[in-house]
XYZ file of C-alpha atoms in Angstrom:
601
model
C -38.859 -25.529 -5.521
C -36.215 -28.577 -5.687
C -38.748 -30.401 -3.658
C -41.035 -30.776 -6.603
C -38.344 -30.867 -8.513
C -36.066 -33.547 -6.849
C -38.928 -36.756 -6.782
C -36.429 -39.208 -6.536
C -32.713 -38.608 -4.508
C -29.363 -41.253 -4.576
C -26.519 -40.774 -1.946
C -23.766 -42.331 -2.751
C -20.816 -43.433 -0.234
C -23.420 -42.090 2.792
C -21.410 -43.609 5.740
C -19.566 -39.994 5.246
C -22.659 -37.852 5.537
C -21.880 -35.168 8.445
C -24.578 -33.955 10.488
C -25.133 -30.757 8.309
C -25.448 -33.110 5.061
C -27.581 -35.629 6.816
C -30.390 -32.357 7.153
C -29.807 -30.921 4.473
C -31.000 -33.744 2.834
C -33.942 -34.732 4.840
C -35.156 -31.379 3.626
C -34.810 -31.915 0.363
C -37.342 -35.163 1.093
C -39.609 -32.347 2.451
C -39.258 -33.258 6.361
C -41.040 -30.935 8.085
C -39.922 -28.013 10.294
C -41.731 -30.336 12.394
C -39.214 -32.869 12.189
C -42.040 -35.133 10.728
C -41.833 -36.495 7.691
C -44.461 -36.776 4.575
C -44.433 -39.452 2.352
C -43.153 -39.001 -0.764
C -46.176 -39.385 -3.663
C -44.097 -41.138 -6.433
C -41.172 -40.296 -4.605
C -38.230 -41.996 -3.253
C -34.512 -41.978 -1.639
C -32.105 -44.198 -1.840
C -28.833 -44.197 0.359
C -26.224 -46.166 -0.593
C -22.890 -47.119 1.575
C -21.035 -48.928 3.769
C -21.140 -48.287 8.574
C -18.570 -50.275 9.054
C -16.515 -48.211 6.243
C -17.125 -44.626 7.958
C -13.350 -43.469 9.047
C -13.721 -40.039 8.110
C -15.502 -38.842 11.853
C -12.290 -36.190 12.122
C -12.972 -34.523 8.529
C -16.791 -34.160 10.239
C -18.188 -37.902 9.003
C -21.231 -39.199 11.196
C -21.052 -43.234 11.071
C -24.620 -42.862 13.463
C -26.607 -41.447 10.834
C -27.415 -44.816 8.782
C -29.094 -45.984 11.476
C -30.633 -42.688 11.685
C -31.636 -42.876 8.224
C -33.270 -46.355 8.830
C -35.229 -45.153 11.498
C -36.542 -41.782 10.621
C -36.905 -42.410 6.276
C -38.722 -45.606 8.188
C -37.196 -47.965 5.778
C -38.544 -50.851 5.765
C -35.451 -52.942 3.839
C -32.542 -53.202 3.359
C -31.029 -54.098 0.905
C -27.346 -56.036 1.744
C -24.712 -56.270 0.058
C -22.444 -59.506 1.563
C -21.320 -61.740 -0.928
C -17.901 -60.991 -1.965
C -15.779 -61.005 -5.617
C -12.234 -59.208 -4.252
C -11.293 -61.176 -1.190
C -10.666 -64.837 0.558
C -12.248 -66.697 2.728
C -9.954 -65.860 5.530
C -9.510 -62.432 4.292
C -12.520 -61.998 4.984
C -13.375 -63.951 8.006
C -11.142 -62.395 9.665
C -12.325 -58.490 8.704
C -15.772 -60.084 10.197
C -14.424 -61.035 13.172
C -13.113 -57.907 13.706
C -15.506 -55.054 13.000
C -18.446 -58.071 14.568
C -17.112 -56.180 17.999
C -18.239 -52.621 17.449
C -22.184 -51.979 18.379
C -23.124 -49.558 16.499
C -23.951 -50.728 13.339
C -26.611 -51.616 11.233
C -24.524 -55.343 10.677
C -23.518 -57.909 7.790
C -21.245 -60.857 7.242
C -19.026 -60.792 4.253
C -18.720 -64.323 2.336
C -17.260 -65.385 -0.662
C -17.224 -67.804 -2.617
C -13.712 -68.337 -3.366
C -12.795 -70.838 -0.433
C -10.198 -69.964 2.448
C -7.874 -69.001 0.904
C -4.045 -68.503 2.277
C -3.734 -67.888 5.572
C -3.448 -64.626 6.974
C 0.088 -64.298 8.499
C 1.921 -62.474 11.258
C 4.809 -61.622 11.468
C 6.145 -60.183 15.267
C 10.373 -57.724 14.703
C 12.610 -57.122 17.336
C 12.439 -53.627 16.147
C 11.036 -51.274 13.289
C 14.021 -51.305 11.727
C 14.082 -55.140 11.258
C 10.295 -54.960 10.951
C 10.759 -53.332 7.969
C 13.624 -55.285 6.386
C 11.307 -58.621 7.027
C 9.036 -56.314 4.578
C 12.021 -56.208 1.956
C 13.285 -59.908 1.761
C 8.792 -60.420 1.702
C 8.488 -58.705 -1.248
C 11.812 -59.978 -2.653
C 10.560 -63.407 -2.771
C 6.584 -61.758 -4.209
C 8.013 -60.433 -7.641
C 10.275 -63.844 -7.920
C 7.640 -66.119 -7.779
C 5.519 -63.568 -9.863
C 3.579 -61.215 -7.651
C 4.071 -57.705 -9.833
C 5.667 -55.164 -7.235
C 2.134 -52.958 -8.109
C -0.122 -55.801 -6.283
C 1.969 -55.228 -3.348
C 0.925 -52.490 -0.870
C 2.062 -51.663 2.791
C -0.697 -50.066 4.538
C 0.622 -47.775 7.832
C -1.971 -45.852 10.567
C -0.421 -42.628 10.492
C 1.957 -40.870 7.392
C 5.298 -41.191 9.658
C 5.229 -44.501 9.822
C 6.844 -45.131 5.621
C 10.434 -43.451 6.634
C 11.135 -46.172 7.659
C 9.769 -48.170 5.452
C 11.573 -45.931 2.458
C 14.547 -46.069 3.858
C 15.018 -50.086 3.628
C 12.858 -49.725 0.087
C 15.280 -47.937 -1.176
C 18.769 -48.968 0.176
C 17.417 -52.515 -1.224
C 17.229 -50.586 -4.542
C 12.770 -51.340 -4.931
C 11.148 -49.048 -6.601
C 7.892 -47.592 -4.948
C 5.612 -45.388 -4.941
C 3.668 -42.961 -1.845
C 0.103 -43.058 -3.068
C -2.159 -40.405 -2.077
C 1.107 -38.269 -0.242
C 4.399 -37.612 -0.493
C 7.499 -39.138 0.207
C 8.960 -38.243 4.455
C 11.969 -36.434 3.065
C 9.959 -34.055 0.797
C 7.341 -33.334 2.716
C 6.803 -29.813 4.075
C 7.530 -29.625 7.404
C 10.280 -31.868 6.981
C 11.695 -29.761 4.456
C 10.909 -26.499 6.832
C 13.053 -28.250 9.287
C 16.034 -29.222 7.219
C 15.946 -25.777 5.989
C 16.473 -24.939 9.797
C 19.102 -27.051 10.158
C 20.352 -26.181 6.850
C 20.838 -22.475 8.281
C 22.649 -23.385 11.202
C 25.403 -25.173 9.140
C 25.406 -22.382 6.616
C 23.951 -19.260 7.071
C 24.540 -18.345 3.723
C 22.605 -20.850 1.832
C 19.874 -18.481 0.087
C 17.040 -21.231 -0.574
C 16.630 -21.965 2.898
C 16.721 -19.062 4.245
C 13.447 -18.579 1.624
C 12.326 -20.985 2.815
C 11.969 -20.097 6.727
C 12.939 -16.402 6.168
C 9.046 -16.178 6.354
C 7.702 -19.833 8.069
C 6.134 -20.185 10.385
C 5.059 -16.643 9.904
C 6.258 -13.848 11.518
C 4.885 -10.448 9.597
C 7.749 -10.902 6.456
C 6.424 -9.393 3.614
C 7.071 -10.240 -0.212
C 8.199 -7.056 -0.486
C 10.402 -6.812 1.967
C 11.537 -9.888 0.276
C 11.685 -8.041 -2.639
C 13.950 -5.475 -0.543
C 16.309 -8.207 0.134
C 17.100 -9.820 -2.663
C 17.881 -6.719 -4.844
C 20.019 -5.285 -1.924
C 22.318 -9.003 -2.366
C 22.311 -8.959 -5.082
C 24.090 -5.602 -6.071
C 26.197 -6.701 -3.240
C 27.059 -9.097 -4.499
C 26.180 -10.769 -0.972
C 24.057 -14.090 -0.002
C 20.590 -13.094 1.251
C 21.852 -13.619 4.717
C 24.934 -10.718 4.753
C 22.797 -8.317 3.109
C 20.354 -7.874 6.352
C 21.622 -4.684 8.438
C 21.570 -3.436 5.176
C 17.448 -3.644 4.966
C 15.618 -0.425 6.896
C 12.842 0.702 8.803
C 10.527 -2.132 10.206
C 11.109 -5.149 7.493
C 15.179 -4.924 8.335
C 13.841 -5.212 11.949
C 11.680 -8.463 11.021
C 14.503 -10.297 8.718
C 17.168 -8.900 11.436
C 14.960 -10.553 13.974
C 14.965 -14.291 11.519
C 19.041 -13.829 11.412
C 19.080 -13.344 14.831
C 16.508 -16.569 15.907
C 19.282 -18.206 13.281
C 21.798 -16.985 15.151
C 20.979 -17.652 18.915
C 19.902 -21.000 17.861
C 23.135 -21.993 16.439
C 25.097 -21.007 19.323
C 22.988 -22.414 21.873
C 23.851 -25.627 20.127
C 27.114 -25.474 19.986
C 28.517 -29.079 21.358
C 24.641 -30.765 21.037
C 24.348 -33.773 19.455
C 21.907 -34.079 15.724
C 19.151 -35.375 18.657
C 19.156 -32.409 20.100
C 20.239 -30.357 17.863
C 16.973 -30.668 15.539
C 14.962 -31.280 18.712
C 15.928 -27.398 20.121
C 15.934 -26.326 16.521
C 11.473 -27.655 16.506
C 11.216 -25.743 19.401
C 12.804 -22.395 18.684
C 11.888 -22.017 15.077
C 8.154 -21.876 16.145
C 7.145 -25.203 14.154
C 6.262 -27.413 16.979
C 3.389 -24.891 18.035
C 2.881 -23.527 14.770
C 1.237 -26.766 13.863
C -0.486 -27.589 17.827
C -2.374 -24.473 16.219
C -3.133 -26.325 13.164
C -6.024 -28.368 13.324
C -5.461 -30.515 10.945
C -1.323 -29.989 12.021
C -1.128 -34.080 13.756
C 0.339 -35.610 11.410
C 2.575 -32.817 10.448
C 3.708 -32.190 14.344
C 4.189 -36.655 14.161
C 5.857 -36.503 10.886
C 8.477 -34.092 13.026
C 8.891 -36.426 15.949
C 9.775 -38.806 13.006
C 12.323 -36.821 11.930
C 14.252 -36.810 15.351
C 14.207 -41.086 14.941
C 15.792 -40.483 11.704
C 18.791 -38.406 12.997
C 18.715 -40.518 15.945
C 19.366 -43.958 13.685
C 21.364 -42.215 11.267
C 23.882 -41.572 13.654
C 24.086 -44.940 14.834
C 24.059 -46.671 11.599
C 26.725 -44.720 10.298
C 29.499 -45.349 12.989
C 28.627 -41.527 14.629
C 27.806 -43.155 18.659
C 24.531 -41.679 19.675
C 26.232 -38.997 21.655
C 28.704 -37.737 19.450
C 28.239 -34.681 18.752
C 27.088 -32.503 16.100
C 28.394 -29.553 15.645
C 26.713 -27.252 13.310
C 29.372 -25.161 11.869
C 32.891 -25.795 10.994
C 32.700 -28.990 11.440
C 33.059 -27.858 15.346
C 30.110 -26.392 15.732
C 32.326 -22.646 16.015
C 29.559 -19.831 15.859
C 30.058 -16.913 12.627
C 28.967 -14.460 15.461
C 31.595 -15.589 17.931
C 35.551 -16.276 17.094
C 37.172 -19.832 17.883
C 39.170 -18.585 20.475
C 36.249 -16.485 22.700
C 34.694 -19.976 22.560
C 38.224 -21.983 24.406
C 38.767 -23.443 20.854
C 42.398 -23.410 19.453
C 43.777 -22.945 15.989
C 44.867 -26.539 16.837
C 41.835 -27.551 18.067
C 40.354 -26.679 14.810
C 42.617 -28.001 12.747
C 43.072 -31.165 13.947
C 38.917 -32.145 15.402
C 38.624 -34.916 17.457
C 37.397 -37.961 15.508
C 35.079 -38.902 17.389
C 33.067 -36.060 16.262
C 34.017 -36.580 12.529
C 33.021 -39.597 9.989
C 34.231 -40.612 6.066
C 31.359 -40.228 3.167
C 31.553 -43.478 2.477
C 31.583 -42.608 -1.290
C 33.887 -39.898 -1.500
C 36.519 -40.159 1.483
C 35.449 -36.532 2.847
C 35.037 -35.578 6.351
C 32.144 -34.763 7.930
C 30.333 -33.297 10.744
C 26.828 -36.083 12.619
C 25.028 -32.609 11.272
C 26.665 -32.410 7.068
C 26.348 -35.154 7.060
C 22.559 -36.170 7.911
C 21.540 -33.435 5.521
C 23.529 -35.088 2.495
C 21.732 -37.917 3.510
C 18.591 -35.932 3.547
C 18.928 -34.938 0.150
C 19.966 -37.801 -1.466
C 16.332 -39.690 -0.098
C 14.313 -36.743 -1.218
C 15.968 -36.689 -4.661
C 14.292 -37.915 -7.342
C 14.086 -41.311 -6.112
C 9.961 -41.784 -6.200
C 8.785 -44.147 -8.997
C 7.655 -42.399 -11.764
C 3.600 -42.711 -13.105
C 2.722 -46.745 -14.599
C 6.236 -47.904 -13.820
C 5.661 -51.262 -11.891
C 6.301 -50.032 -8.041
C 5.454 -51.084 -4.677
C 2.473 -48.913 -2.951
C 2.749 -46.900 0.154
C -0.278 -45.656 1.368
C -1.851 -44.444 4.890
C -5.154 -46.650 5.845
C -7.350 -43.555 4.610
C -5.805 -43.382 1.151
C -5.848 -46.867 0.401
C -10.161 -47.559 0.890
C -11.504 -47.643 -2.507
C -8.676 -49.558 -3.394
C -7.549 -53.150 -3.745
C -4.309 -54.949 -4.094
C -3.120 -58.871 -4.488
C -0.832 -58.759 -1.170
C -1.575 -56.131 1.568
C 1.056 -55.300 4.834
C -0.072 -54.052 7.662
C 2.563 -53.182 9.688
C 2.761 -50.946 13.107
C 0.303 -52.805 15.017
C 0.651 -51.711 18.233
C -1.969 -50.794 20.934
C -0.736 -46.882 20.690
C -0.232 -46.962 16.845
C -2.915 -48.668 15.652
C -5.511 -48.478 17.255
C -3.947 -44.800 17.387
C -3.336 -43.570 20.771
C -5.707 -40.711 20.048
C -8.921 -42.614 19.403
C -8.730 -43.779 23.396
C -9.380 -40.417 24.322
C -12.467 -40.364 21.713
C -15.502 -41.278 21.904
C -16.257 -43.443 20.070
C -12.389 -44.065 18.873
C -12.090 -47.764 19.643
C -15.480 -48.332 16.674
C -13.382 -45.944 14.234
C -10.167 -47.825 14.505
C -11.658 -50.741 14.646
C -13.316 -49.630 10.595
C -9.911 -48.496 10.452
C -8.358 -51.669 10.273
C -11.518 -53.659 8.554
C -11.203 -51.516 5.107
C -7.329 -52.421 5.571
C -7.887 -55.825 5.938
C -10.448 -55.863 3.530
C -8.050 -54.772 0.440
C -6.497 -57.206 0.244
C -7.301 -59.570 -2.162
C -4.934 -63.407 -2.362
C -2.490 -62.613 0.772
C -2.476 -61.090 3.374
C 0.532 -59.875 6.144
C -0.354 -58.513 9.954
C 3.269 -57.590 11.663
C 3.567 -55.700 14.851
C 7.571 -55.363 16.622
C 8.445 -55.233 20.453
C 10.080 -52.362 20.050
C 9.976 -48.704 17.806
C 11.438 -45.287 17.669
C 9.663 -42.184 19.272
C 11.398 -39.266 19.633
C 14.613 -39.619 19.482
C 14.176 -43.868 22.032
C 13.312 -47.201 22.406
C 9.882 -47.986 23.679
C 8.321 -50.810 24.085
C 5.243 -51.923 23.146
C 1.787 -53.337 23.285
C 0.954 -56.079 20.381
C -2.315 -54.104 19.236
C -5.773 -55.287 20.841
C -6.929 -56.036 17.584
C -5.149 -59.109 17.328
C -6.980 -61.288 19.745
C -10.618 -59.719 17.699
C -9.462 -61.658 14.524
C -10.171 -65.349 14.141
C -7.585 -67.808 15.315
C -8.521 -70.332 12.745
C -7.874 -68.081 10.365
C -3.976 -66.714 10.893
C -0.673 -68.400 10.554
C 1.998 -67.050 13.138
C 5.376 -66.848 11.156
C 6.941 -65.901 14.315
C 5.845 -66.721 17.751
C 3.023 -65.660 19.615
C 3.573 -64.525 22.354
C 1.159 -62.208 24.890
C 0.935 -59.114 25.870
C 4.654 -57.044 24.825
C 5.234 -58.525 21.671
C 8.249 -60.795 23.304
C 6.706 -61.338 26.685
C 8.199 -57.656 28.041
C 6.458 -56.031 31.124
C 6.342 -52.742 31.330
C 8.984 -52.611 34.490
C 12.392 -54.342 32.797
C 14.337 -53.903 29.659
C 15.078 -58.135 29.113
C 18.634 -56.825 27.480
C 19.665 -54.920 29.851
C 21.290 -51.127 28.989
C 19.085 -49.490 26.432
C 21.798 -48.693 24.676
C 22.841 -51.919 24.142
C 18.965 -53.372 23.781
C 17.999 -56.083 21.645
C 16.439 -53.459 19.293
C 20.062 -51.610 19.297
C 21.608 -54.356 18.025
C 19.257 -55.249 15.296
C 19.277 -51.793 14.067
C 23.511 -51.887 13.454
C 22.763 -55.756 12.560
C 20.106 -53.462 9.644
C 23.018 -51.006 9.106
C 26.284 -53.426 7.992
C 23.810 -55.868 6.385
C 23.313 -58.798 8.162
C 20.036 -59.315 7.424
C 20.260 -61.707 4.639
C 17.982 -61.128 1.457
C 17.654 -64.024 0.688
C 15.009 -66.068 1.572
C 15.450 -67.764 4.832
C 17.246 -65.006 6.156
C 18.273 -63.769 9.042
C 15.054 -62.882 10.096
C 13.212 -64.933 7.675
C 12.969 -68.030 10.292
C 10.943 -67.875 13.454
C 13.716 -69.118 15.666
C 15.376 -65.557 15.711
C 12.657 -64.208 17.275
C 12.321 -66.894 20.267
C 15.657 -65.755 20.918
C 16.799 -62.632 20.225
C 20.274 -61.016 19.531
C 22.311 -60.178 22.762
C 24.963 -57.779 21.545
C 28.940 -57.907 22.889
C 28.586 -56.770 26.567
C 31.070 -53.086 26.592
C 33.860 -55.386 27.534
C 34.521 -57.543 24.729
C 37.478 -57.226 22.911
C 37.185 -54.827 20.136
C 35.931 -56.821 17.392
C 39.165 -59.367 17.417
C 41.298 -55.908 15.496
C 44.802 -54.992 16.719
C 46.825 -52.852 16.057
C 49.477 -53.441 13.858
C 47.463 -55.719 11.290
C 46.095 -55.527 7.590
C 42.529 -55.355 6.739
C 40.463 -54.957 4.037
C 37.412 -52.874 3.402
C 34.828 -53.748 0.522
C 35.341 -50.043 -0.099
C 38.426 -48.479 0.937
C 40.410 -51.602 0.020
C 43.328 -52.894 2.311
C 45.094 -50.804 5.165
C 46.872 -51.114 8.460
C 45.182 -50.324 11.821
C 47.050 -47.650 13.676
C 44.560 -47.220 17.209
C 42.087 -48.524 18.994
C 39.895 -46.715 20.691
C 36.535 -47.386 23.067
C 34.924 -51.314 23.108
C 32.227 -53.247 22.079
C 29.686 -51.660 20.050
C 31.233 -48.163 20.358
C 34.587 -49.682 19.331
C 36.141 -47.855 16.958
C 39.799 -48.085 14.584
C 41.993 -46.032 12.886
C 42.929 -47.437 9.691
C 45.201 -46.067 7.165
C 44.595 -47.500 3.610
C 46.609 -47.459 0.184
C 44.297 -46.168 -1.332
C 41.913 -43.942 0.818
C 43.946 -43.145 3.675
C 43.325 -42.726 6.737
C 40.184 -43.156 8.086
C 38.193 -44.001 11.945
C 35.332 -47.011 11.021
C 33.007 -47.728 13.626
C 33.897 -51.897 14.155
C 30.526 -53.096 14.811
C 29.179 -51.656 11.186
C 32.002 -51.857 9.026
C 32.979 -55.126 7.260
C 36.941 -55.468 8.109
C 37.956 -58.935 7.080
C 41.622 -59.712 8.360
C 44.475 -60.312 5.711
């Protein structure tokens, strides 16, 4: 019936069809059960697609369908649309050279009559933080030169890569929009993890309790939760405190959840912020839940990035990586145990060690690393995303960018294991799929294309040294302009066996993060990371036994936010040096000298 009814068939985006869809098309076109394709008298089948843009294998798309169509439908005339009206020549030459390394393709060569245009700019950064600051500086310069922010796009391979970029844009006051997705701290898996962390800090947080009481699913139904809410409302207490009054199976299931929270709180007492988050991700069941999800890889990467966010945060705020982030009462006193039972004295509670705490720069309130991080997450998850129609920088994954085009495109994180993704190395045809993905990314650019890679990047809270992406070796050298000196292999000539900066805690990446946090990176054209000489000679951080930044006990200093004060005490050395300062208007505060900008009065 349908074969007689539909004599002319047109299939668009054919490169995205899967095996079942192709079989259905052949049946509709009149293919017999023996596999022979009879002539369609007076009919036609037209397939429109670009096999070089087949990037949905993870959804079942089969790139081979196009070649099979040519063979099985005996196509004698292929119409190749090779003239490109979007991009300049250097951009197209880069795309053509790259995709030419794929073996299983029909083949085409894009061309333009618009001329070569500007060269493709290649940039190397010492760290992911420096990469983000470079991006912000370039955006500011483009805007000053007359480019609309909405014509600037940042593309990345995985959603988790957006966090560092979002933070840099947020700090610079640049409006941005995450296209086709959510900002980092607004993603569901991140909100779940933060809810668990908030319950460690405050078990009476009913909003967080409701979010994760049955996530991952643990057999607590809506009726049980309603019963708990009714008891809490009647008793005038929190959901946590009302659990003991819930009877039966419902009470047992909810009680088990509360017990899990209490156990995690006790286990994390004395832990660093990174250790707390890693334990919560494991023992809450979030990691296992997403491992069992067929499409959970992206969410797992976001959770791993949350660990990176915490590790970066404690450094930027002057806590130090080893600072204890005790979850409750600033020293992690479990609500199920007394201070004495944990060996803590009343004096210890009244006078917590300053190394555990840091001032909130807006209120002057002393916060533990955990509380400070939760406050930071709340601020960044606020209503900061650009409104619809607002002139804003566009952030998106390469998959989300398909079909779009922008005057200026930045492709970041071009390192092996990131782009191409590490999973592609284990899959048949994986590298060719990643190459097609890179081809799509390159061809989003109309006028300017920037390719960026980093010497180091945070992964699971650790600094990792990366090989630059193999795709750089597949591009046309004549079309490229290396903004920073071109190096081989590792981004700065590193070898797998060594760290050129010595102690990892004093690495160039760590130094770059501290510079980024304290505003050393200039936002003006030609700033600290605006010229290539800085990359030829990476930042060498001070030695651990260096003088405490020229600050001495008894001198008067000036701080931009806290005003004038007198140094009362010094401790630590090098990057770990701290000063206790009595500010005239803000009282006594501990400041990390590597972060605080102090001027001797």
